[in-house]
Structure formats: C-alpha cells, structure tokens
Tab-separated table of N, CA and C in Angstrom:
chain	number	residue	atom	x	y	z
A	1	UNK	N	-24.439	3.903	-2.234
A	1	UNK	CA	-23.151	3.653	-2.491
A	1	UNK	C	-23.493	1.476	-2.917
A	2	UNK	N	-23.061	1.477	-4.893
A	2	UNK	CA	-23.328	-0.537	-4.643
A	2	UNK	C	-22.128	-1.242	-4.035
A	3	UNK	N	-22.209	-2.665	-4.022
A	3	UNK	CA	-21.256	-2.627	-3.640
A	3	UNK	C	-19.520	-3.291	-4.608
A	4	UNK	N	-20.583	-2.932	-5.836
A	4	UNK	CA	-19.469	-3.197	-6.791
A	4	UNK	C	-18.571	-1.739	-6.530
A	5	UNK	N	-18.767	-1.000	-6.077
A	5	UNK	CA	-18.231	0.867	-5.095
A	5	UNK	C	-17.366	0.374	-4.652
A	6	UNK	N	-17.739	-0.391	-3.353
A	6	UNK	CA	-16.707	-0.903	-2.104
A	6	UNK	C	-15.872	-1.227	-2.014
A	7	UNK	N	-16.374	-2.147	-3.402
A	7	UNK	CA	-14.800	-3.617	-3.681
A	7	UNK	C	-14.083	-2.763	-4.371
A	8	UNK	N	-14.038	-1.669	-5.545
A	8	UNK	CA	-13.261	-1.103	-5.847
A	8	UNK	C	-12.422	-0.504	-5.138
A	9	UNK	N	-13.179	0.395	-3.848
A	9	UNK	CA	-12.307	1.601	-3.227
A	9	UNK	C	-11.667	0.431	-2.076
A	10	UNK	N	-12.287	-0.537	-2.105
A	10	UNK	CA	-11.483	-1.509	-0.965
A	10	UNK	C	-9.792	-2.126	-1.521
A	11	UNK	N	-10.038	-2.005	-2.860
A	11	UNK	CA	-8.884	-2.722	-4.126
A	11	UNK	C	-7.928	-1.851	-3.634
A	12	UNK	N	-8.061	-0.322	-3.849
A	12	UNK	CA	-7.370	1.251	-4.578
A	12	UNK	C	-6.988	1.454	-2.743
A	13	UNK	N	-8.370	1.302	-1.738
A	13	UNK	CA	-6.995	1.263	-0.388
A	13	UNK	C	-6.113	0.371	-0.085
A	14	UNK	N	-6.128	-0.997	-0.585
A	14	UNK	CA	-5.123	-1.969	-0.303
A	14	UNK	C	-3.706	-1.587	-0.851
A	15	UNK	N	-3.857	-1.525	-3.025
A	15	UNK	CA	-3.044	-1.053	-3.218
A	15	UNK	C	-2.292	-0.105	-2.575
A	16	UNK	N	-2.509	1.204	-1.919
A	16	UNK	CA	-2.211	1.941	-1.869
A	16	UNK	C	-1.249	1.458	-0.514
A	17	UNK	N	-2.709	1.454	0.679
A	17	UNK	CA	-0.992	0.087	1.693
A	17	UNK	C	0.196	-0.556	1.408
A	18	UNK	N	-0.645	-1.112	-0.241
A	18	UNK	CA	0.962	-2.287	-0.223
A	18	UNK	C	1.875	-1.443	-0.771
A	19	UNK	N	1.645	-0.189	-0.777
A	19	UNK	CA	2.415	0.756	-1.792
A	19	UNK	C	3.604	1.724	-0.652
A	20	UNK	N	2.677	1.971	0.449
A	20	UNK	CA	3.391	2.251	1.317
A	20	UNK	C	3.929	1.694	2.479
A	21	UNK	N	3.670	0.400	2.370
A	21	UNK	CA	4.270	-0.878	2.862
A	21	UNK	C	5.545	-0.988	2.342
A	22	UNK	N	5.788	-1.324	0.661
A	22	UNK	CA	6.994	-1.955	0.182
A	22	UNK	C	8.138	-0.839	0.185
A	23	UNK	N	7.366	1.096	-0.253
A	23	UNK	CA	8.002	2.805	0.298
A	23	UNK	C	8.766	2.027	1.521
A	24	UNK	N	8.252	1.779	2.908
A	24	UNK	CA	8.656	1.596	4.016
A	24	UNK	C	9.851	1.174	4.528
A	25	UNK	N	9.385	-0.284	2.998
A	25	UNK	CA	10.244	-1.434	4.037
A	25	UNK	C	11.991	-1.449	2.938
A	26	UNK	N	11.572	-0.472	1.165
A	26	UNK	CA	12.870	0.162	0.920
A	26	UNK	C	13.937	1.219	2.014
A	27	UNK	N	12.838	2.127	2.207
A	27	UNK	CA	13.858	3.096	3.154
A	27	UNK	C	14.605	1.593	4.691
A	28	UNK	N	13.806	1.455	4.690
A	28	UNK	CA	13.949	0.854	6.097
A	28	UNK	C	15.815	-0.136	5.592
A	29	UNK	N	16.016	-0.672	4.263
A	29	UNK	CA	16.924	-1.919	3.625
A	29	UNK	C	18.129	-0.650	3.547
A	30	UNK	N	17.996	0.989	3.415
A	30	UNK	CA	18.727	1.791	2.794
A	30	UNK	C	18.944	2.154	4.284
A	31	UNK	N	18.457	2.759	4.811
A	31	UNK	CA	19.325	2.863	6.683
A	31	UNK	C	20.276	1.681	7.115
A	32	UNK	N	19.362	0.180	6.802
A	32	UNK	CA	20.846	-1.051	7.329
A	32	UNK	C	21.442	-0.799	6.358
A	33	UNK	N	21.930	-0.414	5.307
A	33	UNK	CA	23.067	-0.159	4.508
A	33	UNK	C	24.088	0.419	4.896
A	34	UNK	N	23.918	1.012	5.551
A	34	UNK	CA	24.409	2.972	6.026
A	34	UNK	C	24.738	2.421	7.155
C-alpha cells in the first residue's frame, strides 16, 4: 500500500466519522426539543 492510498483511506474514514457525529448531534437535538 502506498502512502497516498493510506491518506485517501484515512480521509474517507474521517469523513464518515464526521457524518456519524453530525447525525448523532442532530438526533440529540431532536430528542432535546421533544
């Protein structure tokens, strides 16, 4: 595996983690408004 592939994999995982965190915050906000 080249370092370039590793960087792309890391950025993709980071983007997925950010999407998960955003979804959790939105869900928490909805729960709080209830």
